[in-house]
Amino acid sequence: MEFPWSQGTLEVDGEKFKKVGVRWKGNYTYMVAGQELKRPLKLDLKRQKDRQRLDGLTMVNLHTNATDPTRARETFSFGVFRDAGVPAPRTVFAELRWTVPGQYDNELAGLYTLTEQVNSRFLKRHFGDGSGLLLKPENLQGGPSFLGDKWSDYAALYHPQNDGTADEKLRLMEFCWLVSVGTDEEFAQEIDRLLDVDAFLRFIAINALLSNMDSYLGFGHNYYLYLIPGKNRFVFIPWDLDLSLATWPALGTPEQLVDLSLLHPHSGDNRLIDRLLSLPRHRERYLALIREQLAGIFTREKLEARLESIDKQDRKSTRLNSSHLVISYAVFCLKK
């Protein structure tokens, strides 16, 4: 779903930011909100004022947790990814109030999860260079697919977030060709050249342990794909985790989703995962990563400590003296 940008004033703990870009965001979570005031938002602080930053960030997301009565899944799961060494956005709870002349005057919308945007600043912090090709694929169940040599065909499904160079676009096509068309021998010889395999196996392992099926493992979405400059290898970055922890009803009940195979953690066929795990060295590395995480961040003590920490943050954020986000004069108009 595409939404038009509007403009407003953002106030965070008394600090004001003017001419902030504001728009709705989301697909399913936006529809769930209906006509309620609490809807998911994206804020672009530098849309019209290039030097504006919120704690160093130029763009943030306000997620409603509309599908999550605990309000904790996204914060919990992003934290697990980060602790496991997978680059993932940071989060914080935020109470949001609206002021729209003639409609709302400091009206409470509710508690949101403020989530860092995956953009050039995020990429530079994690990979040393944020100028590479960034993509946000949608509806790619089954893994990367070779679509021929026309970039427009890829752009429609891979949704580039920046322009990308001609060489970077060719690199994506080469990657897709190898995964979906290349022979087993070609795949085994070339995949390490195009993909950071260890990082990908770690990404898959954490998704599997979190039973996060509304993701690359399920419908082939809710992740970013980044081509690291210099290294010329792709990495996967998690996104949108409110339906993690065995809560994606499209693929089964919670009881079924916690009992999925770790060696076939995905729905149906996935060419990239299936082909990697068919190679003994990558299969053994993947299993080693699973054991490493189970002995580390997935121990009962570590998980309970994480939940207790989130509970304290949640309670603090709902107090009247907590951080408030106030958007003044944000009027959304849809053109016919």
C-alpha positions as a Python dict, from the first residue, in 0.01 Angstrom:
ca = {
    (1, 'M'): (0, 0, 0),
    (2, 'E'): (124, 347, -89),
    (3, 'F'): (46, 653, 123),
    (4, 'P'): (101, 1025, 51),
    (5, 'W'): (337, 1230, 265),
    (6, 'S'): (210, 1515, 480),
    (7, 'Q'): (397, 1753, 709),
    (8, 'G'): (388, 1827, 1079),
    (9, 'T'): (574, 1938, 1390),
    (10, 'L'): (717, 1667, 1610),
    (11, 'E'): (779, 1719, 1981),
    (12, 'V'): (984, 1466, 2179),
    (13, 'D'): (1041, 1532, 2549),
    (14, 'G'): (1000, 1906, 2491),
    (15, 'E'): (1232, 1920, 2188),
    (16, 'K'): (1056, 2036, 1871),
    (17, 'F'): (1127, 1935, 1513),
    (18, 'K'): (958, 2133, 1237),
    (19, 'K'): (859, 2038, 883),
    (20, 'V'): (873, 1666, 960),
    (21, 'G'): (747, 1433, 689),
    (22, 'V'): (460, 1218, 816),
    (23, 'R'): (263, 940, 651),
    (24, 'W'): (72, 625, 734),
    (25, 'K'): (253, 296, 680),
    (26, 'G'): (189, -78, 673),
    (27, 'N'): (-41, -319, 495),
    (28, 'Y'): (-222, -563, 724),
    (29, 'T'): (-150, -359, 1038),
    (30, 'Y'): (-292, -46, 875),
    (31, 'M'): (-610, -229, 774),
    (32, 'V'): (-649, -375, 1124),
    (33, 'A'): (-651, -21, 1265),
    (34, 'G'): (-961, 65, 1062),
    (35, 'Q'): (-1063, 423, 1136),
    (36, 'E'): (-904, 430, 1480),
    (37, 'L'): (-665, 710, 1573),
    (38, 'K'): (-390, 465, 1655),
    (39, 'R'): (-243, 372, 1316),
    (40, 'P'): (114, 291, 1210),
    (41, 'L'): (326, 589, 1104),
    (42, 'K'): (654, 673, 936),
    (43, 'L'): (837, 996, 1024),
    (44, 'D'): (1105, 1152, 802),
    (45, 'L'): (1286, 1425, 994),
    (46, 'K'): (1503, 1540, 705),
    (47, 'R'): (1237, 1542, 436),
    (48, 'Q'): (1247, 1922, 422),
    (49, 'K'): (1517, 2005, 681),
    (50, 'D'): (1827, 1807, 592),
    (51, 'R'): (2014, 1848, 922),
    (52, 'Q'): (1732, 1740, 1157),
    (53, 'R'): (1808, 1434, 1370),
    (54, 'L'): (1632, 1254, 1654),
    (55, 'D'): (1912, 1096, 1858),
    (56, 'G'): (2110, 1074, 1536),
    (57, 'L'): (1823, 921, 1337),
    (58, 'T'): (1668, 1078, 1029),
    (59, 'M'): (1372, 839, 991),
    (60, 'V'): (1174, 635, 1244),
    (61, 'N'): (864, 417, 1243),
    (62, 'L'): (582, 408, 1493),
    (63, 'H'): (439, 57, 1508),
    (64, 'T'): (102, 1, 1673),
    (65, 'N'): (140, -365, 1777),
    (66, 'A'): (-221, -401, 1662),
    (67, 'T'): (-180, -778, 1621),
    (68, 'D'): (9, -818, 1948),
    (69, 'P'): (-179, -791, 2279),
    (70, 'T'): (152, -823, 2466),
    (71, 'R'): (298, -518, 2284),
    (72, 'A'): (636, -685, 2335),
    (73, 'R'): (704, -922, 2044),
    (74, 'E'): (877, -672, 1819),
    (75, 'T'): (1103, -532, 2090),
    (76, 'F'): (1177, -883, 2218),
    (77, 'S'): (1257, -1035, 1878),
    (78, 'F'): (1466, -745, 1743),
    (79, 'G'): (1669, -768, 2062),
    (80, 'V'): (1725, -1140, 2007),
    (81, 'F'): (1847, -1077, 1652),
    (82, 'R'): (2090, -810, 1771),
    (83, 'D'): (2224, -1025, 2053),
    (84, 'A'): (2279, -1307, 1804),
    (85, 'G'): (2496, -1081, 1588),
    (86, 'V'): (2236, -1012, 1317),
    (87, 'P'): (2212, -640, 1226),
    (88, 'A'): (1863, -534, 1332),
    (89, 'P'): (1684, -207, 1416),
    (90, 'R'): (1674, -69, 1769),
    (91, 'T'): (1339, -2, 1940),
    (92, 'V'): (1193, 197, 2227),
    (93, 'F'): (840, 240, 2358),
    (94, 'A'): (673, 576, 2298),
    (95, 'E'): (341, 729, 2393),
    (96, 'L'): (195, 935, 2110),
    (97, 'R'): (-50, 1224, 2114),
    (98, 'W'): (-203, 1402, 1816),
    (99, 'T'): (-287, 1766, 1761),
    (100, 'V'): (-481, 1833, 1441),
    (101, 'P'): (-663, 2171, 1430),
    (102, 'G'): (-1038, 2121, 1440),
    (103, 'Q'): (-1006, 1747, 1511),
    (104, 'Y'): (-770, 1663, 1797),
    (105, 'D'): (-608, 1858, 2076),
    (106, 'N'): (-325, 1662, 2239),
    (107, 'E'): (-534, 1348, 2192),
    (108, 'L'): (-377, 1024, 2320),
    (109, 'A'): (-335, 767, 2043),
    (110, 'G'): (-164, 509, 2262),
    (111, 'L'): (159, 323, 2319),
    (112, 'Y'): (374, 254, 2012),
    (113, 'T'): (699, 76, 1941),
    (114, 'L'): (932, 333, 1788),
    (115, 'T'): (1154, 140, 1547),
    (116, 'E'): (1471, 254, 1374),
    (117, 'Q'): (1454, 274, 995),
    (118, 'V'): (1681, 54, 784),
    (119, 'N'): (1846, 326, 575),
    (120, 'S'): (2192, 457, 487),
    (121, 'R'): (2270, 564, 846),
    (122, 'F'): (2172, 222, 981),
    (123, 'L'): (2375, 48, 709),
    (124, 'K'): (2681, 264, 765),
    (125, 'R'): (2679, 186, 1137),
    (126, 'H'): (2662, -188, 1078),
    (127, 'F'): (2861, -234, 758),
    (128, 'G'): (3087, 72, 743),
    (129, 'D'): (2927, 195, 420),
    (130, 'G'): (2559, 277, 364),
    (131, 'S'): (2578, 358, -5),
    (132, 'G'): (2511, 8, -144),
    (133, 'L'): (2198, -122, -315),
    (134, 'L'): (1918, -166, -59),
    (135, 'L'): (1608, -368, -147),
    (136, 'K'): (1286, -459, 34),
    (137, 'P'): (1149, -764, -148),
    (138, 'E'): (781, -856, -139),
    (139, 'N'): (598, -1175, -242),
    (140, 'L'): (912, -1375, -316),
    (141, 'Q'): (802, -1699, -156),
    (142, 'G'): (1048, -1962, -269),
    (143, 'G'): (1356, -1741, -258),
    (144, 'P'): (1529, -1511, -508),
    (145, 'S'): (1398, -1561, -861),
    (146, 'F'): (1570, -1489, -1191),
    (147, 'L'): (1342, -1265, -1400),
    (148, 'G'): (1558, -1202, -1706),
    (149, 'D'): (1778, -906, -1787),
    (150, 'K'): (1528, -615, -1750),
    (151, 'W'): (1576, -419, -1427),
    (152, 'S'): (1215, -299, -1429),
    (153, 'D'): (1098, -657, -1374),
    (154, 'Y'): (1314, -684, -1062),
    (155, 'A'): (1221, -340, -931),
    (156, 'A'): (854, -440, -922),
    (157, 'L'): (922, -722, -673),
    (158, 'Y'): (1247, -627, -503),
    (159, 'H'): (1147, -264, -437),
    (160, 'P'): (1485, -85, -443),
    (161, 'Q'): (1515, 178, -168),
    (162, 'N'): (1784, 371, -357),
    (163, 'D'): (1894, 405, -718),
    (164, 'G'): (2179, 155, -724),
    (165, 'T'): (2452, 143, -989),
    (166, 'A'): (2438, -58, -1308),
    (167, 'D'): (2690, -304, -1162),
    (168, 'E'): (2484, -348, -846),
    (169, 'K'): (2173, -424, -1048),
    (170, 'L'): (2366, -682, -1250),
    (171, 'R'): (2490, -831, -924),
    (172, 'L'): (2133, -889, -808),
    (173, 'M'): (2046, -1054, -1140),
    (174, 'E'): (2354, -1275, -1113),
    (175, 'F'): (2259, -1372, -757),
    (176, 'C'): (1903, -1457, -860),
    (177, 'W'): (2025, -1657, -1160),
    (178, 'L'): (2262, -1862, -947),
    (179, 'V'): (1997, -1941, -685),
    (180, 'S'): (1710, -2026, -918),
    (181, 'V'): (1878, -2140, -1243),
    (182, 'G'): (2242, -2236, -1177),
    (183, 'T'): (2342, -2600, -1156),
    (184, 'D'): (2423, -2761, -822),
    (185, 'E'): (2792, -2748, -907),
    (186, 'E'): (2775, -2378, -1002),
    (187, 'F'): (2576, -2298, -688),
    (188, 'A'): (2825, -2475, -460),
    (189, 'Q'): (3121, -2299, -620),
    (190, 'E'): (2978, -1946, -650),
    (191, 'I'): (2730, -1882, -367),
    (192, 'D'): (2998, -1764, -120),
    (193, 'R'): (3106, -1502, -372),
    (194, 'L'): (2758, -1347, -392),
    (195, 'L'): (2613, -1405, -45),
    (196, 'D'): (2754, -1368, 306),
    (197, 'V'): (2657, -1728, 376),
    (198, 'D'): (2744, -1731, 745),
    (199, 'A'): (2538, -1418, 807),
    (200, 'F'): (2247, -1566, 610),
    (201, 'L'): (2257, -1894, 803),
    (202, 'R'): (2252, -1695, 1129),
    (203, 'F'): (1956, -1491, 998),
    (204, 'I'): (1767, -1812, 916),
    (205, 'A'): (1857, -1976, 1247),
    (206, 'I'): (1718, -1690, 1455),
    (207, 'N'): (1401, -1667, 1244),
    (208, 'A'): (1352, -2040, 1295),
    (209, 'L'): (1412, -2029, 1670),
    (210, 'L'): (1169, -1737, 1700),
    (211, 'S'): (920, -1922, 1478),
    (212, 'N'): (893, -1600, 1278),
    (213, 'M'): (691, -1716, 978),
    (214, 'D'): (555, -1381, 858),
    (215, 'S'): (897, -1333, 705),
    (216, 'Y'): (1140, -1467, 449),
    (217, 'L'): (1052, -1813, 582),
    (218, 'G'): (685, -1774, 495),
    (219, 'F'): (558, -1536, 231),
    (220, 'G'): (900, -1408, 127),
    (221, 'H'): (874, -1058, 275),
    (222, 'N'): (943, -848, 587),
    (223, 'Y'): (1317, -828, 534),
    (224, 'Y'): (1573, -606, 364),
    (225, 'L'): (1840, -724, 122),
    (226, 'Y'): (2162, -524, 114),
    (227, 'L'): (2463, -544, -117),
    (228, 'I'): (2766, -445, 92),
    (229, 'P'): (2996, -210, -106),
    (230, 'G'): (3347, -340, -154),
    (231, 'K'): (3257, -693, -49),
    (232, 'N'): (2985, -721, -317),
    (233, 'R'): (2798, -980, -113),
    (234, 'F'): (2433, -970, -7),
    (235, 'V'): (2309, -976, 353),
    (236, 'F'): (1955, -1015, 491),
    (237, 'I'): (1815, -780, 757),
    (238, 'P'): (1499, -862, 961),
    (239, 'W'): (1194, -636, 965),
    (240, 'D'): (839, -625, 1105),
    (241, 'L'): (842, -879, 1388),
    (242, 'D'): (503, -822, 1552),
    (243, 'L'): (389, -1169, 1439),
    (244, 'S'): (700, -1353, 1553),
    (245, 'L'): (695, -1614, 1833),
    (246, 'A'): (458, -1856, 1658),
    (247, 'T'): (173, -1610, 1602),
    (248, 'W'): (129, -1605, 1222),
    (249, 'P'): (-215, -1773, 1181),
    (250, 'A'): (-188, -1814, 803),
    (251, 'L'): (57, -2101, 853),
    (252, 'G'): (-90, -2279, 1153),
    (253, 'T'): (-177, -2263, 1520),
    (254, 'P'): (82, -2159, 1780),
    (255, 'E'): (112, -2524, 1881),
    (256, 'Q'): (195, -2619, 1523),
    (257, 'L'): (431, -2326, 1465),
    (258, 'V'): (648, -2404, 1767),
    (259, 'D'): (698, -2757, 1638),
    (260, 'L'): (835, -2680, 1292),
    (261, 'S'): (1146, -2849, 1156),
    (262, 'L'): (1471, -2662, 1215),
    (263, 'L'): (1618, -2825, 904),
    (264, 'H'): (1320, -2719, 694),
    (265, 'P'): (1214, -2402, 877),
    (266, 'H'): (1033, -2248, 580),
    (267, 'S'): (692, -2289, 421),
    (268, 'G'): (700, -2491, 99),
    (269, 'D'): (1018, -2483, -108),
    (270, 'N'): (1284, -2216, -73),
    (271, 'R'): (1560, -2252, -329),
    (272, 'L'): (1824, -2059, -135),
    (273, 'I'): (1770, -2234, 199),
    (274, 'D'): (1718, -2578, 46),
    (275, 'R'): (2028, -2556, -172),
    (276, 'L'): (2250, -2424, 107),
    (277, 'L'): (2142, -2688, 359),
    (278, 'S'): (2198, -2962, 101),
    (279, 'L'): (2571, -2878, 116),
    (280, 'P'): (2732, -3058, 413),
    (281, 'R'): (2960, -2769, 518),
    (282, 'H'): (2673, -2519, 529),
    (283, 'R'): (2433, -2764, 691),
    (284, 'E'): (2684, -2833, 970),
    (285, 'R'): (2749, -2463, 1018),
    (286, 'Y'): (2375, -2394, 1040),
    (287, 'L'): (2329, -2666, 1304),
    (288, 'A'): (2628, -2531, 1495),
    (289, 'L'): (2465, -2185, 1495),
    (290, 'I'): (2141, -2336, 1627),
    (291, 'R'): (2327, -2508, 1913),
    (292, 'E'): (2522, -2188, 1985),
    (293, 'Q'): (2204, -1981, 2020),
    (294, 'L'): (2025, -2243, 2231),
    (295, 'A'): (2316, -2247, 2473),
    (296, 'G'): (2346, -1868, 2474),
    (297, 'I'): (2065, -1618, 2426),
    (298, 'F'): (1784, -1879, 2421),
    (299, 'T'): (1839, -2013, 2772),
    (300, 'R'): (1542, -1983, 3006),
    (301, 'E'): (1732, -1738, 3227),
    (302, 'K'): (1825, -1508, 2937),
    (303, 'L'): (1473, -1510, 2791),
    (304, 'E'): (1308, -1438, 3125),
    (305, 'A'): (1554, -1155, 3193),
    (306, 'R'): (1471, -1004, 2852),
    (307, 'L'): (1097, -1023, 2920),
    (308, 'E'): (1139, -866, 3264),
    (309, 'S'): (1339, -579, 3111),
    (310, 'I'): (1069, -518, 2848),
    (311, 'D'): (796, -526, 3112),
    (312, 'K'): (975, -254, 3309),
    (313, 'Q'): (1012, -40, 2998),
    (314, 'D'): (645, -87, 2913),
    (315, 'R'): (528, 13, 3260),
    (316, 'K'): (751, 320, 3260),
    (317, 'S'): (635, 426, 2915),
    (318, 'T'): (268, 427, 3014),
    (319, 'R'): (318, 675, 3301),
    (320, 'L'): (214, 1034, 3252),
    (321, 'N'): (572, 1162, 3286),
    (322, 'S'): (707, 926, 3020),
    (323, 'S'): (835, 1031, 2677),
    (324, 'H'): (557, 1180, 2469),
    (325, 'L'): (559, 1223, 2093),
    (326, 'V'): (332, 1505, 1983),
    (327, 'I'): (264, 1564, 1616),
    (328, 'S'): (110, 1906, 1563),
    (329, 'Y'): (-86, 1989, 1250),
    (330, 'A'): (-52, 1670, 1054),
    (331, 'V'): (-335, 1662, 802),
    (332, 'F'): (-356, 1370, 561),
    (333, 'C'): (-525, 1430, 225),
    (334, 'L'): (-585, 1168, -41),
    (335, 'K'): (-617, 1308, -391),
    (336, 'K'): (-892, 1162, -609),
}
